[in-house]
Each structure stands twice: as structure tokens, then as C-alpha cells.
Coordinates of C-alpha atoms (C1' of nucleotides) in Angstrom, one line a residue:
Chain B
M28 CA 0.0 0.0 0.0
S29 CA 1.4 3.3 -1.0
V30 CA -0.5 5.7 1.2
P31 CA -1.7 4.8 4.7
L32 CA -5.1 3.1 4.7
H33 CA -6.5 5.7 7.1
F34 CA -5.7 8.4 4.5
A35 CA -7.6 6.5 1.8
V36 CA -10.5 6.2 4.2
K37 CA -10.2 10.0 5.0
T38 CA -10.5 10.8 1.3
R39 CA -13.6 8.6 0.9
L40 CA -15.1 10.2 4.0
V41 CA -14.6 13.7 2.5
G42 CA -16.8 12.7 -0.4
L43 CA -19.4 11.5 2.0
L44 CA -19.3 14.7 4.0
E45 CA -19.9 16.8 0.9
E46 CA -23.0 14.7 0.0
L47 CA -24.4 15.2 3.5
G48 CA -25.0 18.9 4.4
E49 CA -23.5 21.0 7.1
G50 CA -24.7 19.8 10.5
A51 CA -25.7 16.3 9.2
A52 CA -25.0 13.3 11.4
L53 CA -22.5 10.7 10.2
P54 CA -23.2 7.0 10.7
P55 CA -21.6 5.6 13.9
E56 CA -17.9 4.7 13.8
R57 CA -18.6 1.0 14.1
T58 CA -21.0 1.0 11.2
L59 CA -18.6 3.0 9.0
A60 CA -15.7 0.8 9.8
K61 CA -17.7 -2.3 8.8
E62 CA -19.0 -0.7 5.6
F63 CA -15.5 0.4 4.6
G64 CA -14.0 -2.9 5.6
V65 CA -11.4 -1.5 8.0
S66 CA -10.9 -1.7 11.8
R67 CA -12.5 0.8 14.1
W68 CA -9.0 2.2 14.9
T69 CA -8.4 3.0 11.3
M70 CA -11.8 4.7 10.9
R71 CA -11.2 6.7 14.1
Q72 CA -7.8 7.9 12.8
A73 CA -9.4 9.2 9.6
I74 CA -12.2 10.8 11.6
R75 CA -9.7 12.3 14.0
E76 CA -7.9 14.1 11.2
L77 CA -11.1 15.4 9.7
I78 CA -12.0 16.8 13.2
A79 CA -8.5 18.5 13.4
D80 CA -9.1 19.9 9.9
G81 CA -12.4 21.4 11.0
R82 CA -14.5 19.2 8.7
L83 CA -16.2 17.1 11.5
R84 CA -17.3 17.6 15.1
A85 CA -17.7 14.7 17.5
R86 CA -20.0 14.8 20.5
Q87 CA -19.7 11.9 23.0
G88 CA -22.9 10.0 23.4
Q89 CA -24.5 11.8 20.5
G90 CA -22.6 11.2 17.3
T91 CA -20.3 12.8 14.7
F92 CA -21.5 15.7 12.6
V93 CA -20.4 17.7 9.6
A94 CA -18.9 20.9 10.9
T95 CA -19.4 24.5 9.8
P96 CA -16.5 26.5 8.3
K97 CA -13.9 28.0 10.6
L98 CA -14.2 31.5 12.0
I99 CA -11.5 34.0 10.9
Q100 CA -10.4 36.3 13.6
P101 CA -8.2 39.4 13.0
L102 CA -4.6 39.3 14.3
A103 CA -4.6 42.8 15.6
L104 CA -5.1 45.0 18.7
V105 CA -8.8 45.1 18.3
S106 CA -11.7 44.2 20.6
Y107 CA -12.8 40.6 20.5
T108 CA -16.4 41.8 20.9
E109 CA -16.2 44.0 17.8
A110 CA -14.3 41.4 15.7
L111 CA -16.9 38.8 16.4
R112 CA -19.8 41.1 15.7
A113 CA -18.3 42.0 12.4
Q114 CA -18.6 38.4 11.4
G115 CA -22.3 38.2 12.5
Q116 CA -21.5 36.1 15.6
K117 CA -22.7 36.8 19.1
P118 CA -19.6 37.3 21.4
G119 CA -19.6 36.1 25.0
R120 CA -17.2 35.3 27.8
E121 CA -17.1 33.0 30.8
L122 CA -15.0 33.8 33.8
V123 CA -12.8 30.9 34.9
A124 CA -10.5 32.7 37.3
F125 CA -9.6 36.3 38.4
E126 CA -6.8 36.2 41.0
E127 CA -3.7 37.9 42.1
I128 CA -0.3 36.1 41.6
E129 CA 3.3 36.9 42.0
A130 CA 5.3 37.7 38.9
D131 CA 7.8 35.0 37.8
E132 CA 10.9 35.9 35.8
L133 CA 9.1 35.8 32.4
L134 CA 6.2 37.9 33.6
S135 CA 8.4 40.5 35.3
E136 CA 10.3 41.0 32.0
Q137 CA 7.1 41.2 29.9
L138 CA 5.4 43.6 32.2
G139 CA 8.4 45.7 33.2
I140 CA 8.1 44.9 36.9
A141 CA 10.1 43.1 39.5
V142 CA 10.0 39.3 40.2
G143 CA 7.5 38.8 43.0
D144 CA 5.4 41.9 42.2
P145 CA 1.6 41.3 42.3
V146 CA 0.0 40.5 38.9
H147 CA -3.6 40.2 37.9
R148 CA -4.4 36.9 36.3
L149 CA -7.6 36.9 34.4
E150 CA -8.7 33.7 32.7
R151 CA -11.8 33.6 30.5
V152 CA -13.3 31.3 28.0
L153 CA -14.2 33.1 24.8
L154 CA -17.6 32.2 23.2
A155 CA -18.9 32.7 19.7
D156 CA -22.7 32.2 19.5
G157 CA -22.4 30.4 22.9
Q158 CA -19.7 27.9 21.7
P159 CA -16.3 28.0 23.3
I160 CA -13.6 29.0 20.8
G161 CA -10.8 30.2 22.9
L162 CA -9.2 30.3 26.4
E163 CA -7.6 33.7 27.2
T164 CA -5.3 34.3 30.1
T165 CA -4.3 37.9 30.7
Y166 CA -1.6 39.1 33.0
M167 CA -1.4 42.8 34.1
S168 CA 0.5 44.7 36.8
V169 CA -1.5 45.3 39.9
A170 CA 0.6 48.3 40.7
R171 CA -0.2 49.9 37.4
F172 CA -3.9 48.9 37.3
P173 CA -5.0 48.7 41.0
T174 CA -8.7 49.3 40.3
L175 CA -9.0 46.7 37.6
R176 CA -11.0 44.3 39.8
D177 CA -13.5 47.0 40.6
V178 CA -14.1 48.4 37.1
L179 CA -13.9 45.3 34.9
K180 CA -17.1 43.3 34.5
P181 CA -16.0 39.6 34.1
E182 CA -18.1 39.2 31.0
G183 CA -17.3 42.6 29.6
S184 CA -14.6 43.7 27.1
L185 CA -11.2 44.2 28.6
Y186 CA -10.2 46.5 25.8
R187 CA -13.2 48.7 26.1
C188 CA -12.7 48.8 29.9
L189 CA -9.0 49.8 29.5
T190 CA -9.6 52.4 26.9
D191 CA -12.8 53.9 28.1
E192 CA -12.5 53.6 31.9
L193 CA -8.8 53.6 32.6
G194 CA -7.7 55.9 29.8
V195 CA -5.2 53.5 28.3
R196 CA -4.0 54.2 24.7
F197 CA -2.7 51.1 22.9
G198 CA 0.6 51.5 21.0
E199 CA 2.4 48.6 19.4
G200 CA 2.1 44.9 20.2
E201 CA 3.8 41.7 19.4
E202 CA 2.1 38.4 18.8
L203 CA 3.5 34.9 18.5
V204 CA 1.6 32.1 16.9
E205 CA 2.2 28.3 17.1
T206 CA 0.4 25.0 17.2
V207 CA 0.2 23.0 20.4
I208 CA -1.8 20.1 21.9
A209 CA -4.2 21.3 24.6
T210 CA -3.9 19.8 28.1
P211 CA -7.0 17.8 29.3
R212 CA -8.0 20.8 31.5
E213 CA -7.9 23.2 28.5
A214 CA -9.7 20.8 26.2
D215 CA -12.4 20.4 28.8
L216 CA -12.8 24.2 29.3
L217 CA -13.1 24.5 25.5
K218 CA -15.5 21.5 25.3
A219 CA -13.1 20.2 22.6
T220 CA -12.0 16.7 21.8
Q221 CA -8.8 15.7 23.6
S222 CA -5.4 15.7 22.0
L223 CA -6.4 17.9 19.1
P224 CA -4.2 20.7 17.7
M225 CA -4.8 24.2 18.9
L226 CA -3.5 27.6 18.0
L227 CA -1.5 29.2 20.8
L228 CA -1.0 33.0 20.7
H229 CA 1.3 34.9 23.0
R230 CA 0.7 38.7 22.9
T231 CA 2.5 41.5 24.7
S232 CA 1.2 45.0 24.1
R233 CA 2.4 48.5 25.1
D234 CA 0.8 51.9 25.3
T235 CA 1.7 54.9 23.1
D236 CA 4.5 55.7 25.6
G237 CA 6.0 52.3 25.2
R238 CA 5.0 51.1 28.7
P239 CA 3.9 47.4 28.9
I240 CA 0.1 47.0 29.3
E241 CA -0.5 43.2 29.3
A242 CA 0.9 39.8 28.6
V243 CA -1.8 37.5 27.1
R244 CA -1.8 33.7 26.4
S245 CA -4.7 32.8 24.1
L246 CA -5.4 29.2 23.2
Y247 CA -7.8 28.9 20.3
R248 CA -9.5 25.8 19.0
G249 CA -7.6 24.9 15.9
D250 CA -10.6 23.1 14.4
R251 CA -12.9 26.2 14.7
V252 CA -10.7 29.3 14.3
G253 CA -8.2 30.8 11.9
F254 CA -6.5 34.2 11.9
R255 CA -6.0 37.0 9.4
A256 CA -3.1 39.4 9.4
T257 CA -2.5 42.5 7.3
L258 CA 1.1 42.7 6.1
R259 CA 3.0 45.9 5.5
P260 CA 6.3 46.2 3.7
Chain M
M30 CA -9.3 7.7 36.1
S31 CA -9.5 11.4 36.0
V32 CA -7.1 12.3 33.2
P33 CA -6.3 10.0 30.3
L34 CA -3.5 7.6 31.0
H35 CA -1.5 8.8 27.9
F36 CA -1.5 12.3 29.4
A37 CA 0.0 11.1 32.7
V38 CA 2.6 9.3 30.6
K39 CA 3.2 12.5 28.6
T40 CA 3.8 14.4 31.8
R41 CA 6.3 11.8 33.1
L42 CA 8.0 11.8 29.7
V43 CA 8.4 15.6 29.9
G44 CA 10.4 15.1 33.1
L45 CA 12.6 12.5 31.3
L46 CA 13.2 14.9 28.3
E47 CA 14.4 17.6 30.6
E48 CA 16.9 15.3 32.2
L49 CA 18.3 14.2 28.9
G50 CA 19.7 17.0 26.8
E51 CA 18.7 18.4 23.4
G52 CA 19.4 15.8 20.7
A53 CA 19.6 12.9 23.2
A54 CA 18.0 9.6 22.2
L55 CA 15.0 8.3 24.0
P56 CA 14.7 4.6 24.9
P57 CA 12.7 2.6 22.3
E58 CA 8.9 2.8 22.5
R59 CA 8.6 -0.9 23.5
T60 CA 11.1 -0.5 26.3
L61 CA 9.4 2.7 27.6
A62 CA 6.0 1.1 27.4
K63 CA 7.2 -1.8 29.5
E64 CA 8.9 0.4 32.0
F65 CA 5.9 2.7 32.4
G66 CA 3.6 -0.4 32.6
V67 CA 1.4 0.8 29.7
S68 CA 0.6 -0.6 26.2
R69 CA 2.7 0.5 23.3
W70 CA -0.4 2.3 21.9
T71 CA -0.6 4.5 25.0
M72 CA 3.1 5.3 24.9
R73 CA 2.9 6.2 21.2
Q74 CA -0.1 8.5 21.9
A75 CA 2.0 10.4 24.5
I76 CA 5.1 10.5 22.2
R77 CA 2.9 11.6 19.3
E78 CA 1.7 14.6 21.2
L79 CA 5.2 15.5 22.3
I80 CA 6.2 15.4 18.6
A81 CA 3.3 17.7 17.7
D82 CA 4.4 20.1 20.5
G83 CA 7.9 20.2 19.1
R84 CA 9.5 18.5 22.1
L85 CA 10.4 15.2 20.3
R86 CA 11.5 14.1 16.9
A87 CA 11.1 10.5 15.6
R88 CA 13.1 9.0 12.8
Q89 CA 12.0 5.7 11.4
G90 CA 14.6 3.0 11.9
Q91 CA 16.7 5.2 14.1
G92 CA 14.9 6.2 17.2
T93 CA 13.2 9.1 19.0
F94 CA 15.2 12.2 20.0
V95 CA 14.8 15.3 22.1
A96 CA 14.0 18.2 19.7
T97 CA 15.5 21.7 19.5
P98 CA 13.3 24.7 20.1
K99 CA 11.0 26.0 17.3
L100 CA 12.1 28.5 14.8
I101 CA 10.2 31.8 14.9
Q102 CA 9.5 33.3 11.5
P103 CA 8.3 36.8 10.9
L104 CA 4.8 37.2 9.6
A105 CA 5.6 40.0 7.2
L106 CA 6.4 40.8 3.6
V107 CA 10.1 40.0 4.0
S108 CA 12.5 37.7 2.3
Y109 CA 12.7 34.2 3.7
T110 CA 16.4 34.3 3.1
E111 CA 16.9 37.3 5.2
A112 CA 14.5 36.2 7.9
L113 CA 16.4 32.9 8.4
R114 CA 19.8 34.5 8.3
A115 CA 18.7 36.9 11.1
Q116 CA 18.2 33.8 13.3
G117 CA 21.6 32.3 12.4
Q118 CA 20.2 29.6 10.2
K119 CA 21.3 28.7 6.7
P120 CA 18.4 29.2 4.3
G121 CA 17.9 26.9 1.3
R122 CA 15.3 25.8 -1.2
E123 CA 14.5 22.7 -3.2
L124 CA 12.5 23.0 -6.4
V125 CA 9.6 20.6 -6.5
A126 CA 7.7 22.0 -9.5
F127 CA 7.7 25.0 -11.8
E128 CA 4.9 24.8 -14.3
E129 CA 2.2 26.7 -16.1
I130 CA -1.4 26.1 -15.2
E131 CA -4.7 27.7 -16.0
A132 CA -6.3 30.0 -13.5
D133 CA -9.4 28.5 -11.7
E134 CA -12.0 30.8 -10.2
L135 CA -10.2 31.4 -6.9
L136 CA -6.8 32.2 -8.6
S137 CA -8.4 34.5 -11.2
E138 CA -10.0 36.5 -8.3
Q139 CA -6.8 36.6 -6.3
L140 CA -4.5 37.6 -9.2
G141 CA -7.0 39.9 -11.0
I142 CA -7.1 37.9 -14.2
A143 CA -9.6 35.8 -16.1
V144 CA -10.5 32.2 -15.5
G145 CA -8.3 30.0 -17.8
D146 CA -5.5 32.6 -18.1
P147 CA -2.0 31.1 -17.7
V148 CA -0.5 31.1 -14.2
H149 CA 3.0 30.3 -13.0
R150 CA 2.9 27.6 -10.3
L151 CA 6.2 27.4 -8.4
E152 CA 6.4 24.8 -5.6
R153 CA 9.5 24.7 -3.4
V154 CA 10.5 23.1 -0.1
L155 CA 12.0 25.6 2.3
L156 CA 15.1 24.5 4.2
A157 CA 16.7 25.8 7.4
D158 CA 20.2 24.4 7.9
G159 CA 19.3 21.7 5.4
Q160 CA 16.1 20.6 7.2
P161 CA 12.7 21.0 5.5
I162 CA 10.5 23.3 7.4
G163 CA 7.9 24.4 4.9
L164 CA 6.4 23.8 1.5
E165 CA 5.6 27.0 -0.5
T166 CA 3.4 27.1 -3.6
T167 CA 3.4 30.5 -5.3
Y168 CA 1.0 31.5 -8.1
M169 CA 1.7 34.4 -10.4
S170 CA 0.2 35.7 -13.6
V171 CA 2.2 34.7 -16.7
A172 CA 0.9 37.8 -18.6
R173 CA 2.2 40.1 -15.9
F174 CA 5.5 38.2 -15.3
P175 CA 6.3 36.6 -18.7
T176 CA 10.1 36.4 -18.1
L177 CA 9.9 34.8 -14.6
R178 CA 11.1 31.4 -15.8
D179 CA 14.2 33.0 -17.3
V180 CA 15.2 35.3 -14.5
L181 CA 14.3 33.2 -11.4
K182 CA 16.9 30.8 -10.1
P183 CA 14.9 27.9 -8.6
E184 CA 17.0 28.0 -5.4
G185 CA 17.1 31.7 -5.3
S186 CA 15.0 34.2 -3.4
L187 CA 11.7 35.1 -5.2
Y188 CA 11.4 38.3 -3.4
R189 CA 14.9 39.5 -4.3
C190 CA 14.3 38.4 -7.9
L191 CA 11.0 40.4 -8.1
T192 CA 12.3 43.5 -6.5
D193 CA 15.8 43.6 -8.0
E194 CA 15.3 42.2 -11.5
L195 CA 11.6 42.9 -12.2
G196 CA 11.2 46.2 -10.4
V197 CA 8.3 45.1 -8.3
R198 CA 7.5 47.3 -5.3
F199 CA 5.5 45.5 -2.6
G200 CA 2.6 47.3 -1.0
E201 CA 0.1 45.7 1.3
G202 CA -0.6 42.0 1.8
E203 CA -3.0 39.8 3.6
E204 CA -2.1 36.5 5.4
L205 CA -4.5 33.8 6.7
V206 CA -3.2 31.4 9.3
E207 CA -4.8 28.1 10.4
T208 CA -3.9 24.5 11.5
V209 CA -4.3 21.5 9.2
I210 CA -3.2 18.0 8.9
A211 CA -0.7 17.5 6.0
T212 CA -1.5 15.0 3.2
P213 CA 0.9 12.1 3.0
R214 CA 2.5 13.7 -0.1
E215 CA 3.1 16.9 1.9
A216 CA 4.4 15.1 4.9
D217 CA 6.9 13.2 2.7
L218 CA 8.2 16.3 1.1
L219 CA 8.6 17.9 4.5
K220 CA 10.2 14.6 5.8
A221 CA 7.7 14.9 8.7
T222 CA 5.7 12.3 10.6
Q223 CA 2.4 11.6 9.0
S224 CA -0.9 13.0 10.5
L225 CA 0.8 15.8 12.5
P226 CA -0.6 19.3 12.7
M227 CA 0.9 21.9 10.4
L228 CA 0.5 25.7 10.1
L229 CA -1.1 26.6 6.8
L230 CA -0.6 30.2 5.6
H231 CA -2.4 31.8 2.7
R232 CA -0.9 35.0 1.4
T233 CA -2.0 37.5 -1.3
S234 CA 0.2 40.5 -1.9
R235 CA -0.1 43.7 -4.0
D236 CA 2.3 46.3 -5.3
T237 CA 2.2 49.9 -4.3
D238 CA -0.3 50.6 -7.1
G239 CA -2.7 48.0 -5.6
R240 CA -2.1 45.4 -8.4
P241 CA -2.0 41.8 -7.3
I242 CA 1.5 40.2 -7.4
E243 CA 1.1 36.7 -6.1
A244 CA -1.0 34.2 -4.2
V245 CA 1.0 31.9 -1.9
R246 CA 0.0 28.8 -0.1
S247 CA 2.7 27.9 2.5
L248 CA 2.5 24.8 4.7
Y249 CA 4.9 25.0 7.6
R250 CA 5.8 22.2 10.0
G251 CA 3.9 22.9 13.1
D252 CA 6.4 21.0 15.2
R253 CA 9.3 23.1 14.0
V254 CA 8.0 26.6 13.3
G255 CA 6.1 29.4 14.9
F256 CA 5.4 33.0 13.7
R257 CA 5.7 36.4 15.0
A258 CA 3.5 39.4 14.0
T259 CA 3.8 43.0 14.9
L260 CA 0.5 44.5 15.9
R261 CA -0.5 48.1 15.2
P262 CA -3.5 49.8 16.7
Chain X
dA9 C1' 20.0 -9.8 10.5
dA10 C1' 18.5 -7.0 14.2
dG11 C1' 16.3 -3.2 16.0
dT12 C1' 13.7 0.9 15.3
dG13 C1' 9.4 3.5 14.4
dG14 C1' 4.7 3.2 11.5
dT15 C1' 0.4 1.0 10.5
dC16 C1' -3.4 -2.0 11.4
dT17 C1' -6.4 -5.6 13.6
dA18 C1' -9.8 -7.5 17.1
dG19 C1' -11.7 -6.8 21.1
dA20 C1' -12.6 -4.9 25.8
dC21 C1' -14.3 -1.5 29.0
dC22 C1' -15.5 3.4 30.2
dA23 C1' -18.2 7.9 29.9
dC24 C1' -21.8 10.2 28.2
dT25 C1' -26.5 11.1 26.1
dC26 C1' -31.1 10.0 25.1
dC27 C1' -35.2 7.2 25.6
Chain S
dG5 C1' -30.9 0.1 28.9
dA6 C1' -29.2 1.0 24.4
dG7 C1' -26.2 3.3 21.6
dT8 C1' -22.7 6.6 20.9
dG9 C1' -17.8 8.3 21.0
dG10 C1' -13.3 7.8 24.2
dT11 C1' -9.5 5.1 26.0
dC12 C1' -6.7 1.1 26.3
dT13 C1' -4.7 -3.6 25.6
dA14 C1' -2.0 -7.4 23.2
dG15 C1' -0.3 -8.6 19.3
dA16 C1' 0.9 -8.7 14.3
dC17 C1' 3.2 -7.2 10.3
dC18 C1' 5.5 -3.4 7.4
dA19 C1' 9.3 0.1 6.3
dC20 C1' 13.4 1.9 7.2
dT21 C1' 18.2 2.3 9.1
dT22 C1' 22.3 0.5 10.7
dG23 C1' 25.9 -3.0 11.4

DNA sequence: AAGTGGTCTAGACCACTCC
DNA sequence: GAGTGGTCTAGACCACTTG
């Protein structure tokens, strides 16, 4: 065999997906495996890849369904709320944690403070039309933003809060993008299948005076989200 | 069991990796599985995730090794050659195909030409220190760049050729980023493990007059490469 | 020839959802 | 309870690299 069997199965499945519409249910894995004459493992490998590609969605106890196309988010210093509305999606957030921690070496460098200084740690699940698409963890200096806990509504826009209430003016920022496999905790919070590739973004942003504002770690579901950047020469 | 067994194994393996240095060989899968008291499948699942995370590299017939950190490439309209040199890596390219095709609907729209018009299709493997890290497919209008085949050296920089020899001045561009699973053909060209997550970039760029220059599909090894973007408000 | 990772099978049990 | 996807086992054979 020249190509792996599970890839041939994947190719045949793509044809099946396109016949069925978006949202349609696939036959059960065991049935498909029998029909295709392969083991359940091989069938699952093919399905697993189609899930990672964003073509299928699996729900335990329910079945496997043809997925809707990925959302495209802007890679820019803009509000998540506005970006989602621009795509006709209803934005939402779920608070996971809002606590105070001590800066480690990396955070102290990113935020321009000393090791051990107090840091806000805000962890929220990002929702699009009620579906989790990302897990965002924001770190900000408590010394610089002492009133953050009082003025930020946990489900509200952090960017709007910073610009409107705290008078912050965003300057330049830097974003790193890579793929990783989510931990079980992260996959659970995102209601995503385990061991599937995610997009990990690391952002640091500064105000117009060059002072650090925030360090953000955002984990987005690789099967549901892509990003768009505008390039300048 | 609260977390999957393969995740507990993964966590223990991370500790082992850190004891061994970069480039060190791991014990064989079968040995590790026996030592950890798990099946080979479970061990492979853990190893597979560490490979996707860029922590391990597997070479068939040789063994599994602790990987070097990911390369960070700029997400900008800059030469691949210069970007790699800036990181102390030796850039290289391997020609896979350089042919003329007819524009389909998508290409005609991206390149501002009619469906069926001739299009250059240039497919090259991008190398860093001799290792494949990406597969780049560039589409350009033959009518606009009729001499491209004559002036471009297959292993040379396309950007340098365009700017220096053909007088092209790059204006704005747009880049889309997402994760996908490579096809077996793509994985082979990248000498990568099958079924591992990749970073897929789609770029369209225009000159300073707003005329389309190129449409590019770049598939980068998700285990070896990350990207950095500069954000402006 | 031996040893490595890569693919595949058959089958078991668990976790979850719906009836 | 029945049916679904999720995890895990034991074992087989293939493909590749090295001695």
C-alpha cells in the first residue's frame, strides 16, 4: 500500500461529507468501519484528522456531525467583541479565574516589573454564539492597574474597559503564533476533543508611551478558528 | 481515572526529556511502554503529542530524540532568506515543480485575471540548515511576469528576484493562518511524521499601485516553526 | 539480521446522552 | 438500557536504518 489506509478512508469520507449537508450526522464509527472494511481504529484515525481539519465535530454519546466553516479572527489589537460582531457572531465570555499572583521571571520581564510583584491573572473562555472557541489568560501589573478588579465586568470587554474607563491608549504589540496540543483541562474548558491541535497565541502590548500593558496567552480551537493578518512592507 | 493515561505518561516523559539534553535519544517505544507499565499504543499517543508540541522528533529506523526549540519566522512581507539569516540559520530551497497552469475561479480572483489565463505555479521546499521546514506554492500571472522562468533561479529568493530584477515594489498584503493535517505527499516532502498538525498560511500581496502580485500557499511544519507578528493599533 | 518507528487488527471496557 | 464516542490492551506485520 502506497498511502496509509486511514488516508484513503479519509479521502472517501470527504466525499461522504460533501453529500451530506452541514450539521448532518455521520453514521456511527462502528458502522462506517464495517462498511469500509477497516478496523475501528483506522476509521477513528481518519475521523480524528477530519476533526482536526475542522470538517467534522464529534460529541460523545451523540454522534459525529459535519462541521461549519472556521471563523476567521483578526490578528490585531482590536476588541474581541467588535471582531466577532463584524462576522455576524454573538460574542460572549465566561469567567474561569480572576486572581492575584506573583510575577515570575518571564512575567516580570514582559510587564516591566520586579519578580514577585503582584499581577492580575484573568482567565476567561471566549464564546462565539455560545460555543467556546478560545481560552484567554491575561496578566497585568496590579501596581499599574490597581482598580481593575473594581471596574472590569468579568463578561465585559477588557479592551473597552481599559480604553474607556482607565484611559489606556494602545501603541504597538507583538504576537507569537504556534500550534500545540491542549492539556486535558484546557480541552475540557473548550469543550473540545482531547489531543487535538490548537493555535496558541502569545501577545504583549504596550501603550503609546511604550509602557507594557498586558501579557496574554490565548489558546484557540484549531478546528474552529483561523487568523487574518495584514502585512505591511 | 480522571485524566487519560496517555496524558499522565506524557507528563512523566516531559520530566525525562528535561533530564536528557537536546538531541539525546529516548529509549525505544517498546522499552518505555514496559517500564511505564502501559501498552505501546498509549506510549505512542504520548510520544505523538510531544512530537506535535515540538519536544520530540522521531526518525524511522533510528529512534526518538529530544528536539531543538521551534524557529520563529516573521509574519511579514520580507524575504525568507533574510529572515532565516537573522536567526543564524542557513536558508535553502529545493525545487519541486515550476509549471504553467490555467487559473481557476479562486486564482483568477486573487490575481486579478480571467479564468483560464496562464499562471506560474512554483512549488518549493523551504530548508533551514538543510532541514525541510515548509512547502511553499506560489501562483503568479504569466501575462504580468512573462520572463519569470528566465530570471528566477529555482533555489534563489523570489522576493529578491521580483524587487531587484523585475522592479516590483511590494505594497500591502494579507495573510491567513490556520492549522491543518498534512497530506501524505506533503508530509513526505517535509520529511515529517504523518498526520501531524501543520501551520497553513495563505498570502496574497499587491504592489504599491494595488495590483495583485502573487497568491501563496505555505505549509509549515507545526512542530518546528512558529510565527511572530507586529500589531499596530 | 537485528532493531527501530509506522500501521493496522480485534476486542474490551468506560463515559456520556437519550429514551 | 441501548447506543454513541473515548480510552486502552495485546499482538501482528511493514518500512526503514544501521551493522
